[in-house]
Amino acid sequence: MPPEVHPFPPPPRRRRWRIFLVLMLIFIAAVVGGGWWALSTNQTGHLISRLFSDRLPGHLEIDHSEFTGVDGLVLTGVRLMRQRGETPAVTIPRIVISGELWQGRVNQIRIEGLQFDATYDSVRFIHQLIKVEVAIPPPAGTPRLRHFDFTGGVSVNGEVVIDKAQVGVDATGPKIMVEGTANYAGKRIIVEVKTSGIHEEFTHIKMIDGSLPVWRSCDWLAALKLLPELPQEARAWVPEHADLANTVVIADRAWEHFTGEARARWTTGHGQAALNIDRRFVRLAELKIQDAGIITLNGQAVIDTDERKVAVSATSWSPGSRLPIPAMVPTAAILAAMPRAQLDGALISGAWDLQLKLSGTGETALAWSAGRPLSIDSKGIALSLLQPFLPRELTLAAGSAQLLHAEVGANGLNVATATVEQARVLWQGWALGGLDGQVVLKVVPTGIDLDVTLPVMGKASWRSTEAGGRLEIDLDTAEALVVRLKGPQVLPALSGAILLDAKIRQTNTALLADIVRLRLKEVGITDGLRHLDNELSGTVSLHGARANAHVLGRITSGEVRIANVWHNLARHRPRFNAEVSLANGLLLADNILIRATNAAGDPLIDGYSAGLRGSLLLSELSGTIHSVADHADLDWINTLIPNNDSVFGGEGAVTVTTVLQHGEIDSIKGHFLPLDAHLRLGQFFKATGIKGAVEFRIARPTAATPLK
């Protein structure tokens, strides 16, 4: 057979090597060309960006990517934003990634010059990114150690807050260890971060060293709507800087809930608290603050960032010298009575509305806001706590307020209303005590206006005027007032109802009362006067321990007790004009004029008229009274005679001197000009049709002096 012939005979051996060499050159050219194309067109960067967008929210842009050998990759111009085309939240000039990259292993990442522009939107975007990232399950297999290095800073709305930051991170899966330093508002801080828990659910952030600007930090947090805004007026007593060394904050995996222990020191004091922070609330438990200028406090606090409210409760506290408490507030006395406190504040239209609630033996709520007076509402507090708010001439010496409302302005008390128990009030040397009732006090330009309602006694009011004031008293039971009223004058034991309307004037030497109206109904003085109905007017003046009175009035009912016998004072309804004085319990009658009237109150032409003067020691009802009368009713005078065997009758003009001893008539001596008079002495002497002037003297039967 002829030999087999192949259409393509195999090449000789030398030609095979040439073909292999050409194919290798073509492969290498393809790899190099493909690598050059990938690098020159930033395909690695695009790949990383796509992988990021597929895995996490937001948009990642990388300007350039470059391999440095087989174990290094450099990314430049890195920007992270919420959506394409927006201002980047994070910019990174350069990222260096190293490791066995051909095997997909990354050992170290160095991030150089990171800048985070914190705004309200960017902070919430980063928080959303963290929530999504931590929700992604970790890759299978044993995690490997990776190291990260960061440099850069943070700005808030364009203002640099953190710069020159240098951070080192060791991460093994979810387990991380961080050490970092930075300048925070120009001052150096050192921070340590580590994770803990079975699945590394918590992140511990510890401030190793660092002093933070307090109110500037509050401004930045307020700009990010993480805290309420700190008002300008509060900055004068908030520390400018606070050292937060050894403060520890623990964040959950999603960075939505934070706990820990805050410690702070500042120039004038120090404080600490247990932290509990979530998206809405900042809670400070076991809060302790020691600052003589601000406050000393043991308690807790809650900040509501959504409602812009603050609540601070204290089991014990004392305000510092820099707190804006009005000078007239008796702080020490209030704290002794009500040591517990609750402060609630709400930020409204850039200003704080504050309410301070105090509790202990009583309860008090103080509320104030911009442009409004301090408001006080209390239950069961001692009235003495209100003393600093009152005018000097009015003193609250005892008692309690079951309910109290008061408003205090820049110049002191504006108005106060109270329901009081066992109150004791001192004014102008007088003391009125044991009062239960309601009081309304208002400060006016001329002094105070006062309304008092006392269920046991009645009611009273005082209206201040330029010259003094106007006093109105309507007493249902005068004895209830007298027993409670003490002063420089000894008051008689009054009973009955009294209505007084008087204008009060203060002179250099005396306190004057112009009595517009004084109505007495069923008024009595124990064992001396009873059933007195009277209406009068006049003037009363107080000169230290002495009182003078000039009054005009008319008696329509009443009886006086003389010689153990009650005598009618209202026979012929006498009208009187009296000038009397009272000093040290001694009543002096300088001039008392009396005249009989008819039912209409007009003088009777043929009725009696009389004048009296004398003195009477009220405590003993002892003294001497001189009187003169025309058309005297001798039948009435007869009732004054202590000897039943001696009887006068008829009418006459009489002058009488009466001596009283311990409420009894000791003697009567005088003269009378009879008009139609008769006299009987014993059983054997009887005289009628008496004419001329008759002198007489009548004394007790036991008296040694014979009758004249």
XYZ file of C-alpha atoms in Angstrom:
708
model
C 0.000 0.000 0.000
C 1.171 3.417 -0.640
C 2.070 5.372 2.502
C -0.676 7.492 4.301
C -0.462 11.151 3.491
C -1.695 13.794 6.136
C -3.159 17.024 4.860
C -1.373 19.014 7.667
C 1.844 17.346 8.513
C 3.162 18.083 12.057
C 5.668 20.870 12.210
C 9.159 20.067 13.052
C 10.243 20.393 16.786
C 11.903 23.800 16.337
C 8.754 25.244 14.812
C 6.664 24.068 17.818
C 8.723 26.176 20.229
C 8.309 29.167 18.017
C 4.523 28.814 18.012
C 4.431 28.420 21.871
C 6.582 31.523 22.252
C 4.298 33.547 19.989
C 1.204 32.401 21.940
C 2.842 33.334 25.263
C 3.738 36.767 23.939
C 0.169 37.250 22.777
C -1.160 36.187 26.263
C 1.242 38.480 28.075
C 0.327 41.333 25.783
C -3.347 40.645 26.431
C -2.813 40.588 30.228
C -0.688 43.711 30.196
C -3.062 45.446 27.841
C -6.054 44.394 29.882
C -4.355 45.548 33.086
C -3.405 48.844 31.479
C -6.997 49.272 30.286
C -8.384 48.368 33.696
C -6.093 50.764 35.496
C -6.325 53.576 33.003
C -10.128 53.417 32.996
C -10.398 52.899 36.849
C -12.225 49.624 36.462
C -11.116 48.524 39.960
C -12.583 51.656 41.442
C -15.812 51.163 39.530
C -15.965 47.575 40.727
C -15.541 48.622 44.376
C -18.185 51.321 43.943
C -20.650 48.821 42.484
C -19.945 46.327 45.251
C -20.553 49.107 47.864
C -23.810 50.214 46.245
C -25.041 46.630 46.062
C -24.274 46.049 49.734
C -24.959 49.368 51.519
C -27.083 52.524 51.084
C -25.495 55.581 49.536
C -23.179 56.211 46.629
C -19.378 55.739 46.615
C -17.158 57.436 44.047
C -13.446 56.706 43.416
C -11.458 58.926 41.048
C -8.473 56.592 40.536
C -7.267 53.125 41.506
C -3.750 51.713 41.135
C -2.108 48.409 42.069
C 1.328 48.569 43.651
C 2.590 45.112 42.864
C 0.503 42.093 43.681
C -0.048 43.008 47.340
C -1.122 46.641 47.231
C -3.948 48.818 45.907
C -4.161 52.595 46.129
C -7.488 54.426 45.792
C -7.529 58.214 45.434
C -10.332 60.784 45.370
C -12.814 58.734 47.395
C -16.183 60.339 48.148
C -19.191 58.952 50.048
C -22.596 60.580 49.629
C -26.241 59.725 50.107
C -27.109 60.096 46.419
C -25.136 60.740 43.265
C -24.555 64.438 42.674
C -24.965 65.522 46.329
C -22.284 67.154 48.447
C -20.160 64.307 49.874
C -20.650 63.478 53.526
C -17.180 61.891 53.654
C -14.149 62.672 51.485
C -10.881 60.701 51.553
C -7.915 61.859 49.448
C -6.106 58.495 49.605
C -6.716 54.882 50.712
C -3.965 52.263 50.698
C -5.039 48.603 50.828
C -2.460 45.832 51.302
C -2.481 42.039 51.700
C -2.617 38.912 49.563
C -4.928 40.637 47.156
C -4.728 37.899 44.498
C -6.267 35.596 47.103
C -8.858 38.185 48.176
C -7.176 38.751 51.538
C -6.847 42.261 53.003
C -4.476 42.664 55.945
C -4.261 46.438 56.328
C -6.116 49.541 55.198
C -4.662 53.023 55.647
C -7.152 55.884 55.225
C -5.392 59.217 54.847
C -6.997 62.644 55.331
C -10.591 61.555 55.960
C -12.961 64.512 56.335
C -16.517 64.072 57.637
C -18.794 67.097 57.126
C -21.421 66.542 59.838
C -24.824 68.011 59.061
C -28.304 66.990 60.142
C -28.739 64.947 56.930
C -25.232 63.476 56.797
C -25.347 62.247 60.424
C -28.593 60.436 59.778
C -27.178 58.995 56.532
C -24.122 57.583 58.328
C -26.375 56.204 61.055
C -28.531 54.476 58.439
C -25.403 53.053 56.792
C -24.240 51.619 60.141
C -27.649 50.022 60.792
C -27.634 48.297 57.392
C -24.016 47.168 57.700
C -24.434 45.568 61.134
C -27.560 43.766 59.886
C -25.537 41.933 57.187
C -24.516 38.480 58.472
C -20.740 37.975 58.834
C -18.967 35.808 56.253
C -18.523 32.120 56.994
C -15.217 30.836 58.304
C -12.734 31.980 60.885
C -12.289 35.779 60.841
C -8.797 37.126 60.195
C -7.041 40.033 61.869
C -7.072 43.286 59.920
C -5.455 46.575 60.817
C -6.827 50.018 59.922
C -5.145 53.396 60.226
C -7.083 56.640 59.936
C -6.024 60.262 59.760
C -8.342 63.216 59.270
C -11.015 65.243 61.059
C -14.665 66.255 61.447
C -16.468 69.523 60.797
C -20.009 70.540 61.795
C -21.792 72.626 59.189
C -18.423 73.731 57.814
C -16.789 74.540 61.201
C -13.780 72.369 62.055
C -14.446 70.473 65.294
C -11.905 67.621 65.176
C -8.589 67.759 63.335
C -5.179 66.054 63.346
C -6.871 62.785 64.223
C -4.733 59.631 64.210
C -6.574 56.370 64.808
C -5.397 52.774 64.827
C -7.882 49.885 64.596
C -7.329 46.139 64.994
C -10.348 44.167 63.778
C -10.967 40.434 63.864
C -14.389 40.040 62.383
C -16.768 42.040 64.611
C -14.174 42.298 67.394
C -12.296 45.608 67.295
C -9.724 47.502 69.351
C -9.176 51.208 68.683
C -6.714 53.757 69.985
C -6.875 57.307 68.748
C -5.764 60.850 69.392
C -7.072 64.100 67.957
C -7.514 67.783 68.550
C -11.089 68.545 69.663
C -11.734 72.294 69.401
C -7.985 72.825 69.678
C -7.415 70.627 72.749
C -5.835 67.167 72.649
C -8.020 64.108 73.422
C -7.159 60.395 73.683
C -9.862 57.786 73.074
C -9.926 53.983 73.439
C -12.618 51.829 71.773
C -13.242 48.101 72.052
C -16.078 45.642 71.538
C -17.479 43.094 73.975
C -20.208 40.495 74.272
C -20.716 37.000 72.928
C -21.144 38.300 69.404
C -19.412 41.628 70.090
C -22.795 43.335 70.448
C -21.410 46.316 72.390
C -18.785 48.941 71.704
C -16.983 50.544 74.659
C -15.742 54.099 74.123
C -13.470 55.410 76.873
C -12.105 58.921 77.144
C -8.532 58.396 78.347
C -7.754 62.084 78.371
C -9.579 65.104 77.062
C -11.031 68.514 77.851
C -14.132 69.442 75.865
C -15.759 72.876 75.392
C -19.172 72.387 76.991
C -21.369 75.072 75.519
C -19.665 74.926 72.090
C -20.282 71.169 72.062
C -23.926 71.859 72.944
C -24.109 74.232 69.976
C -22.734 71.596 67.619
C -25.081 68.911 68.952
C -28.014 71.328 68.721
C -27.063 72.108 65.098
C -27.301 68.379 64.408
C -30.625 68.277 66.342
C -29.206 65.804 68.818
C -29.768 68.095 71.853
C -31.933 71.164 72.593
C -30.227 74.490 72.013
C -28.450 76.005 75.012
C -29.819 79.573 75.467
C -27.387 82.467 75.574
C -28.433 83.540 79.071
C -27.469 80.110 80.452
C -23.854 80.273 79.252
C -22.750 82.582 82.032
C -23.064 79.742 84.581
C -22.277 76.694 82.379
C -18.567 75.675 82.497
C -16.711 76.624 79.335
C -14.582 73.443 79.402
C -14.966 70.080 81.144
C -12.359 67.328 81.539
C -14.051 64.009 80.630
C -11.164 61.671 81.481
C -12.341 58.140 82.446
C -15.789 58.664 80.934
C -17.050 55.400 79.389
C -19.847 55.121 76.815
C -21.165 51.724 75.637
C -22.947 51.623 72.249
C -25.091 48.791 70.967
C -24.269 47.148 67.635
C -26.530 49.507 65.678
C -25.285 52.595 67.558
C -28.854 53.479 68.574
C -28.631 52.915 72.325
C -25.817 54.093 74.587
C -25.061 53.422 78.239
C -22.060 54.071 80.436
C -20.647 56.322 83.117
C -19.844 59.985 82.571
C -17.260 61.781 84.687
C -16.429 65.436 84.320
C -14.259 68.004 86.048
C -14.214 71.715 85.441
C -12.626 74.773 86.994
C -15.149 75.201 89.824
C -16.441 71.669 90.392
C -17.010 68.117 89.233
C -19.824 65.686 88.434
C -20.691 62.166 87.399
C -23.697 60.174 86.174
C -24.802 56.825 84.771
C -25.674 57.297 81.084
C -28.625 55.845 79.169
C -29.077 57.416 75.720
C -31.305 56.499 72.790
C -32.545 58.270 69.694
C -34.857 60.531 71.699
C -33.794 60.581 75.351
C -30.616 61.323 77.275
C -31.007 59.886 80.771
C -28.555 60.622 83.578
C -29.078 58.380 86.607
C -27.121 58.588 89.875
C -26.348 62.180 88.956
C -23.968 63.983 91.317
C -22.799 67.564 90.831
C -20.571 69.552 93.162
C -20.136 73.204 92.179
C -20.455 76.089 94.615
C -21.099 78.467 91.736
C -23.687 76.376 89.878
C -25.360 73.724 92.040
C -24.785 70.872 94.457
C -27.123 68.029 93.557
C -27.834 64.336 94.025
C -30.494 62.975 91.693
C -31.157 62.236 88.048
C -31.935 64.021 84.763
C -33.756 63.321 81.486
C -33.364 65.273 78.231
C -36.059 64.841 75.575
C -34.409 65.839 72.292
C -37.632 65.585 70.281
C -39.785 67.738 72.561
C -36.813 69.934 73.601
C -37.503 69.357 77.273
C -35.299 68.800 80.315
C -36.312 67.194 83.625
C -34.025 67.095 86.672
C -35.026 65.514 89.987
C -32.983 65.810 93.173
C -33.190 63.999 96.483
C -30.995 66.748 97.927
C -29.632 69.940 96.424
C -28.549 73.496 97.031
C -28.273 76.250 94.423
C -24.971 77.917 93.633
C -24.246 81.607 93.662
C -24.453 81.854 89.876
C -27.973 80.454 89.508
C -30.550 83.164 88.643
C -32.598 82.944 91.864
C -34.139 86.273 92.994
C -32.402 87.700 96.062
C -35.613 87.881 98.112
C -36.158 84.091 97.962
C -35.293 82.563 101.405
C -33.323 79.689 99.878
C -31.916 78.183 103.097
C -35.294 78.114 104.853
C -37.016 76.640 101.794
C -34.418 73.888 101.423
C -34.703 72.997 105.118
C -38.470 72.552 104.775
C -38.529 71.057 101.265
C -35.200 69.385 100.372
C -36.442 67.379 97.360
C -36.706 69.078 93.971
C -37.964 68.472 90.444
C -36.930 70.895 87.681
C -38.779 70.784 84.343
C -37.735 72.971 81.419
C -39.080 73.400 77.897
C -37.363 75.328 75.116
C -40.044 77.435 73.415
C -39.213 79.962 70.693
C -35.603 80.125 71.790
C -36.375 80.766 75.477
C -36.743 78.389 78.411
C -39.922 77.913 80.409
C -38.870 76.493 83.779
C -40.805 74.967 86.678
C -39.179 73.971 89.963
C -41.196 71.701 92.266
C -40.042 71.397 95.887
C -41.343 68.852 98.391
C -40.810 67.892 101.997
C -43.004 69.062 104.872
C -44.943 70.919 102.165
C -44.997 71.315 98.393
C -44.099 74.330 96.271
C -43.963 74.871 92.513
C -42.030 77.859 91.161
C -42.452 78.695 87.473
C -40.808 81.410 85.431
C -40.201 82.262 81.804
C -38.920 85.195 79.780
C -40.991 88.348 80.239
C -43.212 86.897 82.973
C -43.073 87.155 86.796
C -42.034 84.283 89.005
C -45.130 82.232 89.878
C -45.362 80.313 93.183
C -47.981 77.666 94.003
C -47.716 75.883 97.355
C -49.486 73.404 99.603
C -48.982 73.015 103.351
C -46.043 75.408 103.791
C -45.090 77.704 106.661
C -46.209 81.297 106.099
C -42.851 82.537 107.376
C -41.329 81.431 104.060
C -43.263 84.261 102.397
C -41.905 86.978 104.701
C -39.128 88.186 102.370
C -41.722 88.941 99.694
C -43.867 91.182 101.945
C -43.598 94.875 102.842
C -41.543 95.507 105.968
C -44.476 96.720 108.046
C -46.331 93.416 107.620
C -44.945 90.307 109.353
C -46.136 86.705 109.133
C -45.031 85.327 112.492
C -46.698 81.886 112.419
C -49.163 79.669 110.617
C -49.275 77.645 107.433
C -50.752 78.013 103.973
C -52.779 75.018 102.860
C -53.055 76.585 99.411
C -50.987 79.499 98.143
C -50.511 81.297 94.856
C -48.087 84.198 94.483
C -46.456 86.145 91.674
C -43.091 87.837 92.188
C -41.697 90.460 89.822
C -38.350 92.196 89.648
C -39.268 94.484 92.584
C -40.792 91.827 94.854
C -44.255 90.422 95.438
C -47.007 91.406 92.981
C -49.958 89.363 94.255
C -50.622 86.495 96.667
C -53.700 84.459 97.551
C -53.712 81.910 100.362
C -55.897 79.625 102.425
C -54.260 79.814 105.856
C -54.416 77.940 109.144
C -53.434 79.349 112.542
C -51.859 82.429 110.958
C -50.344 85.149 113.137
C -49.928 88.611 111.577
C -47.980 91.546 113.041
C -48.660 95.100 111.857
C -48.005 98.518 113.395
C -47.452 97.016 116.862
C -50.597 94.899 116.732
C -50.699 91.109 116.559
C -53.631 89.172 115.125
C -53.269 85.438 115.639
C -54.929 82.066 115.362
C -56.539 82.890 112.021
C -58.115 80.380 109.650
C -59.396 81.654 106.333
C -58.482 83.133 102.994
C -56.167 86.035 102.256
C -55.668 87.965 99.017
C -52.785 90.434 98.954
C -51.841 92.669 96.047
C -48.931 95.097 95.916
C -49.904 98.454 94.406
C -47.841 101.627 93.864
C -49.078 103.122 97.157
C -48.533 99.979 99.274
C -50.676 96.863 99.568
C -54.313 95.947 99.028
C -55.524 93.200 101.340
C -58.701 91.115 101.539
C -59.217 88.688 104.428
C -62.118 86.267 104.844
C -62.278 84.493 108.204
C -65.236 82.106 108.564
C -65.257 82.332 112.371
C -65.237 86.149 112.503
C -66.142 87.790 109.196
C -64.149 89.636 106.594
C -61.874 92.649 106.241
C -60.222 94.635 103.486
C -57.491 97.238 103.205
C -56.925 99.566 100.256
C -53.754 101.631 100.188
C -53.849 105.302 99.242
C -51.262 108.057 98.983
C -52.206 109.322 102.454
C -52.579 105.906 104.101
C -55.413 103.565 103.296
C -59.018 102.542 103.760
C -59.981 99.798 106.195
C -63.270 97.920 106.073
C -64.108 95.313 108.726
C -67.321 93.327 108.883
C -67.237 91.132 112.004
C -69.974 88.656 112.732
C -68.588 87.988 116.214
C -66.437 90.704 117.767
C -65.315 88.430 120.603
C -63.549 86.204 118.069
C -61.471 89.217 116.974
C -60.726 90.598 120.413
C -59.463 87.282 121.718
C -57.070 87.091 118.754
C -56.003 90.764 118.614
C -53.237 91.963 120.910
C -51.389 95.250 120.855
C -50.236 98.323 122.726
C -53.802 98.930 123.966
C -55.782 96.651 126.290
C -58.981 95.923 124.431
C -62.287 95.402 126.211
C -63.896 91.968 126.076
C -66.240 92.765 123.209
C -69.005 90.621 121.749
C -71.554 91.130 119.007
C -71.294 92.252 115.383
C -69.247 95.220 114.189
C -69.098 96.937 110.806
C -66.259 99.438 110.393
C -65.378 101.644 107.449
C -62.443 103.914 108.181
C -59.814 105.977 106.379
C -56.359 105.527 107.896
C -53.728 108.275 107.818
C -50.163 108.208 109.121
C -48.638 111.440 110.482
C -45.240 112.078 112.035
C -46.609 111.483 115.534
C -49.757 109.379 115.242
C -51.843 106.944 113.261
C -55.234 108.505 112.525
C -58.476 106.744 111.621
C -61.349 108.744 110.158
C -64.397 106.578 110.875
C -66.769 106.828 107.949
C -69.121 104.357 109.581
C -69.068 102.164 112.679
C -72.165 100.068 113.208
C -72.544 98.001 116.380
C -75.176 95.307 116.717
C -75.800 93.356 119.895
C -72.389 94.527 121.150
C -71.453 93.818 124.732
C -68.628 94.106 127.244
C -68.577 91.262 129.735
C -70.423 92.215 132.968
C -70.620 95.865 131.858
C -72.512 96.320 128.599
C -74.932 94.257 126.553
C -77.271 94.380 123.557
C -75.778 97.669 122.332
C -76.950 98.799 118.915
C -75.187 101.899 117.732
C -74.048 103.626 114.575
C -71.361 106.270 114.760
C -68.615 108.119 112.923
C -65.622 110.146 113.969
C -61.845 110.063 114.287
C -59.507 107.797 116.240
C -55.804 108.515 116.693
C -53.105 106.197 118.010
C -50.097 107.777 119.736
C -47.879 104.897 120.769
C -49.601 103.332 123.791
C -52.416 105.932 123.844
C -55.579 106.057 121.727
C -57.800 109.128 121.364
C -61.276 109.114 119.841
C -63.842 111.710 118.873
C -67.039 109.985 117.793
C -70.637 110.871 117.062
C -73.464 108.384 117.163
C -76.880 107.293 118.380
C -77.804 104.444 120.696
C -80.952 102.579 119.719
C -80.568 99.617 122.033
C -78.368 98.585 124.925
C -77.985 98.129 128.647
C -75.271 99.006 131.130
C -74.642 97.102 134.367
C -74.318 99.306 137.430
C -74.584 98.052 141.005
C -75.377 94.558 139.743
C -78.438 95.954 137.964
C -78.810 96.273 134.186
C -79.952 99.752 133.159
C -81.418 100.781 129.825
C -79.064 103.048 127.846
C -81.421 103.567 124.944
C -84.333 105.267 126.722
C -85.281 108.096 124.379
C -82.653 106.805 121.852
C -79.848 109.176 122.902
C -77.557 110.799 120.357
C -74.032 111.498 121.590
C -70.846 113.376 120.764
C -67.925 111.934 122.699
C -64.241 112.614 123.121
C -62.419 109.795 124.934
C -58.907 108.402 125.276
C -57.523 105.011 126.270
C -54.039 104.438 127.708
C -52.744 101.495 129.733
C -56.292 100.253 130.299
C -57.507 103.630 131.655
C -60.471 105.136 129.796
C -60.658 108.932 130.055
C -63.889 110.693 129.024
C -62.970 114.313 128.373
C -66.290 115.411 126.978
C -69.401 113.350 126.287
C -72.568 115.139 125.211
C -75.886 113.264 125.044
C -79.377 114.283 123.853
C -82.646 112.428 123.599
C -84.161 111.890 120.131
C -87.411 110.749 118.651
C -87.939 107.619 116.585
C -86.651 109.429 113.474
C -83.443 110.430 115.263
C -84.343 114.130 115.635
C -83.659 115.840 119.007
C -86.651 116.079 121.390
C -87.383 119.676 122.371
C -88.489 118.670 125.851
C -86.211 115.647 126.082
C -83.172 115.355 128.251
C -79.635 116.445 127.416
C -76.540 115.550 129.393
C -72.781 115.890 129.595
C -70.285 113.497 131.147
C -66.595 113.374 131.945
C -64.440 111.154 134.099
C -62.142 108.139 134.140
C -62.595 104.367 134.321
C -60.050 101.605 134.844
C -61.398 98.941 132.501
C -59.742 95.955 134.146
C -61.500 96.712 137.460
C -64.441 98.843 136.293
C -63.415 101.399 138.930
C -63.369 105.203 138.546
C -65.200 108.511 138.901
C -67.795 109.968 136.522
C -69.019 113.581 136.622
C -72.279 114.298 134.830
C -74.785 117.067 134.325
C -78.246 116.671 132.821
C -81.267 118.818 131.975
C -84.747 117.331 131.956
C -83.112 114.388 133.670
C -85.305 111.361 134.118
C -85.118 110.983 137.887
C -86.873 107.637 137.680
C -83.850 106.367 135.663
C -81.414 107.912 138.148
C -83.345 106.151 140.911
C -82.238 102.831 139.444
C -78.631 103.784 140.158
C -79.255 104.261 143.902
C -77.921 101.302 145.890
C -80.511 101.882 148.702
C -83.961 100.559 147.829
C -85.509 102.708 150.586
C -84.464 105.901 148.777
C -86.552 106.717 145.725
C -86.385 109.667 143.301
C -89.042 110.458 140.757
C -90.017 113.077 138.201
C -87.685 115.341 136.196
C -85.030 117.868 137.004
C -81.694 119.393 136.213
C -79.022 117.270 137.863
C -75.295 117.347 138.495
C -73.960 114.023 139.738
C -70.562 112.657 140.749
C -70.539 108.856 140.734
C -67.787 106.750 142.265
C -67.443 103.135 141.019
C -65.493 100.369 142.756
C -65.098 97.011 141.019
C -68.222 97.488 138.962
C -70.338 98.650 141.920
C -71.469 102.211 142.770
C -69.736 103.256 145.937
C -71.423 106.647 146.208
C -73.458 109.285 144.344
C -73.227 112.975 145.223
C -74.726 115.977 143.511
C -77.357 118.712 143.140
C -80.616 118.899 141.302
C -83.155 121.546 140.442
C -86.494 119.789 140.452
C -89.104 120.496 137.810
C -91.639 117.947 138.926
C -89.829 115.843 141.490
C -90.666 113.768 144.501
C -88.533 111.950 147.068
C -89.114 109.136 149.503
C -86.632 108.092 152.199
C -87.594 104.987 154.121
C -91.143 104.483 155.370
C -91.574 107.777 157.204
C -90.149 110.533 154.944
C -91.927 111.527 151.769
C -91.667 114.851 149.901
C -93.499 116.217 146.852
C -93.615 119.555 145.062
C -89.930 120.110 145.794
C -88.618 123.533 144.720
C -85.207 125.180 144.738
C -81.804 123.553 144.693
C -81.243 120.296 146.492
C -77.854 118.883 147.407
C -77.686 115.159 147.997
C -75.236 112.374 148.691
C -76.085 108.686 148.649
C -73.617 106.019 149.711
C -73.687 102.376 150.571
C -75.338 101.613 153.904
C -72.018 100.379 155.222
C -70.333 103.721 154.650
C -69.490 105.620 157.880
C -70.287 109.030 156.467
C -73.903 110.094 157.144
C -76.186 111.340 154.404
C -76.220 115.045 153.721
